[in-house]
Amino acid sequence: MPDTRTQTPETRSAPAAPDREFTVTERSQGQLVLRRFLQHRAAVVSLCVLVALVLLAYVGGWLWKYDAGQYTPDNSVPPSWDHPFGTDSAGRDQFAQVLRGTRISLQVSVSVAILATLVGTLWGSVAGYFGGKTDTVMMRISDLVLTLPLIAVAAMLSHNFGGSWYLIALVIAGLYWAYVSRVSRGVVLSLREKEFVEAAKALGASDTRIILRHLVPNALGSILVNLTILVALAILLETSLSYLGFGVTPPDTSLGLLVSEAQTALTTRPWLFYFPGLFIIIIALTINFIGDGLRDAFDPQQTKVRQ
Amino acid sequence: MLAFAVRRILYSIPVLIVSSFVIFALGSASADPLAPLREKNPPAPQNVIDAEYVRLHLDQPLLQRYFSWLGGIFTGDFGPSVVSTANIGHDLGDRFLVTIRLIALAMVLALILAVVIGVLTAVKQYSKFDYAATFVGFLFLAMPAFWFAILLKQAGISFNSALGTQAIYTIGQSSVPPPRGAGPYVVDIIGHMILPTISLALISYAAWSRFTRASMLEVMNSDYVRLARAKGLPRRTVMVKHGLRTALIPLTTVTALDIASIIGGAVVTETVFQWKGMGDYLLTSIRTNDVYATASWLLVAATVVIAFNLIADLLYGVLDPRIRYA
């Protein structure tokens, strides 16, 4: 049996072509993906907006003259230079509140996306790779999770366990992994039949090595696209939960909680309602566009229709 | 086809049973129904707590509780509620009828909207209309359901105050007390449904319209559609008879899979419009640690989701004969 260690990454890239009539610049997979992503205008603009927003939430919140929980002498003032998003009836600066809410909501949704992707990808890859009974049992378990309305189960779990942002993230990730597992299983099922997996097997590579070194890296494109979209889904679920009173609870805050607190005073202090909602939309919208751009970049055949 | 149908139906039964156990175990593990009594100020007397302990079957082990709950459901008994006078089965039935009309109408509306917009954007690909509809679709995908519902509700309130009369209902699923007579009663119900239905439909349609567009584009670029055009069939006929009919098949599965998230959307929408529906029942049950009520709610929801998946599978089998033999 040949030694698996001889299979080095160098064998995969083609040898440099000799100069002929045309000089062909060799581009790596990563460069190709980057080029295609940069051609997607909506995605690039979205990425810039999102980065600006994240910087605003983290750096801006730190530099801003008011703290999130700080009571200022100005009660219920509409947006002005001093308070760009106005203040609430207790005099708290809404701009600082929204920035803090954005931080918490982002922390929850990014943690959810990463956690759910890790667990779901591994789960789906193992199920798809081994097939047969393993596949049936593992996928039935994910199906089971998918038969329940997420928001109901999440509300039930977080009512007694939740409150702080990382517990909410844990609860939501504990439900979203099932979606990820379905996606990654589908990808692995098609990759499993490819020649390079057969080759790795023939070389005596172990199952663990094939899954971690061959299947997962090749499925990385789909996984990354899914991860992006998961961030958008998670932020919508987290804000809905917080709105219903089962998510992040005071003294912590989230964008959903801010909307919920503002809804009773919609006619008298509309600014309290509009800004947090707008931030949720901007985050989810830009993330969806970035996900769209990534999908085009990783898998151009999937979206471009032959003319 | 019959064998396929029977196989699929038999397959959903164990799924439902396992699902019911998971629901019950999760509900029982995550909440203590006696906690509100214990935390009451002044504290409830010990003999009351002990009596509740027995009435809620907490003296029995989990498995025994589960089986008596499951067995009771077949006779219409959904277990004891923390409110000793409440009948969970009866209440859930009432609430279900309220919520189902919101969900059904919103789904129909969303499907019509999705198909119309999806087909139009596919036919006029890369046109101004396509870009505008795509942007609006993305906007609704990114819109939190509660925020949009509150916005619509506020628009309704402003509209009413501008007119000086109650032209659009913004609160509740029917007037209290409901108007007498069948005609006015139905009008009243429909009047209350307008805003919540629009809200839920708009939040739900976007993903489906994107899907219809992609599916339609794929079909319209396939060889048999090109052949139909080459034969000289009118563009309209090809689009509807060859294109749309095929393009809509995968939409049945997508719609069915989304039913769980629509139920979730309905919970939020009902909360905003203060309906006494399934949503309110669930949230109240969770808040009061009413474990049997919560588990029963989840079981009803899971049954609906599994039934929808079953219907979609069967429908897919009817629409696409290849599935039956796969």
XYZ file of C-alpha atoms in Angstrom, chain A residues 140 143-144 146-149 151-153 155-157 159-161 236 239-240 243-244 246 256 259 263 266-267 273-274 277-278 280-281 284-285 288-289 292 305-306, chain B residues 11 15 18-19 22-23 26-27 30-31 138-139 141-144 146-147 150-151 154 221 260 263-264 268 271-272 282-283 286-287 289 294 297-298 301-302 305-306:
80
model
C -33.723 11.611 10.346
C -35.338 16.179 9.807
C -36.758 16.017 13.298
C -36.655 20.805 10.906
C -40.242 19.775 11.676
C -40.444 22.312 14.489
C -41.043 26.027 14.006
C -39.048 30.487 16.794
C -41.368 28.418 19.007
C -38.664 26.028 20.190
C -38.644 30.806 22.677
C -39.353 27.765 24.836
C -35.682 27.006 25.434
C -37.365 31.345 28.399
C -35.704 29.186 30.992
C -32.085 29.082 29.885
C -33.766 38.047 11.940
C -34.378 40.148 16.792
C -37.779 38.432 16.529
C -39.025 41.440 20.210
C -41.301 38.732 21.644
C -37.687 35.623 24.764
C -35.144 43.596 18.377
C -37.922 47.993 18.406
C -43.501 50.279 19.460
C -44.607 55.006 17.614
C -46.614 58.191 17.107
C -38.683 52.690 16.147
C -37.233 53.439 12.721
C -35.337 48.458 12.306
C -33.318 50.161 9.594
C -31.561 45.195 11.020
C -32.600 45.627 7.379
C -29.556 41.442 6.627
C -29.740 43.028 3.166
C -27.707 38.525 1.560
C -26.084 40.439 -1.311
C -25.219 36.143 -3.584
C -27.726 30.860 -17.498
C -26.261 29.888 -20.831
C -43.086 6.678 6.850
C -41.390 10.632 12.413
C -40.381 10.457 17.685
C -41.027 14.145 17.176
C -38.620 15.042 21.640
C -41.145 17.845 22.034
C -37.708 19.240 25.741
C -40.786 20.950 27.171
C -36.844 23.248 30.073
C -39.564 24.449 32.441
C -34.191 41.206 -1.311
C -35.615 43.999 0.825
C -36.053 38.936 2.667
C -34.103 41.238 4.954
C -37.160 42.735 6.654
C -37.904 41.599 10.202
C -42.442 42.260 13.407
C -41.030 45.563 12.165
C -45.841 47.310 13.177
C -45.293 49.660 10.238
C -49.296 52.194 12.169
C -33.442 27.650 -21.604
C -42.572 25.859 9.604
C -46.009 29.372 11.336
C -43.166 31.224 13.045
C -44.907 37.243 15.313
C -48.445 39.261 18.418
C -48.179 42.631 16.677
C -47.819 29.577 22.701
C -46.199 32.650 24.212
C -44.202 29.409 27.696
C -44.382 32.384 30.068
C -44.371 27.307 32.336
C -46.489 24.166 25.149
C -48.864 23.426 20.700
C -45.580 22.138 19.313
C -47.316 22.570 14.674
C -45.158 19.507 13.973
C -45.444 20.586 9.067
C -45.223 16.818 8.583
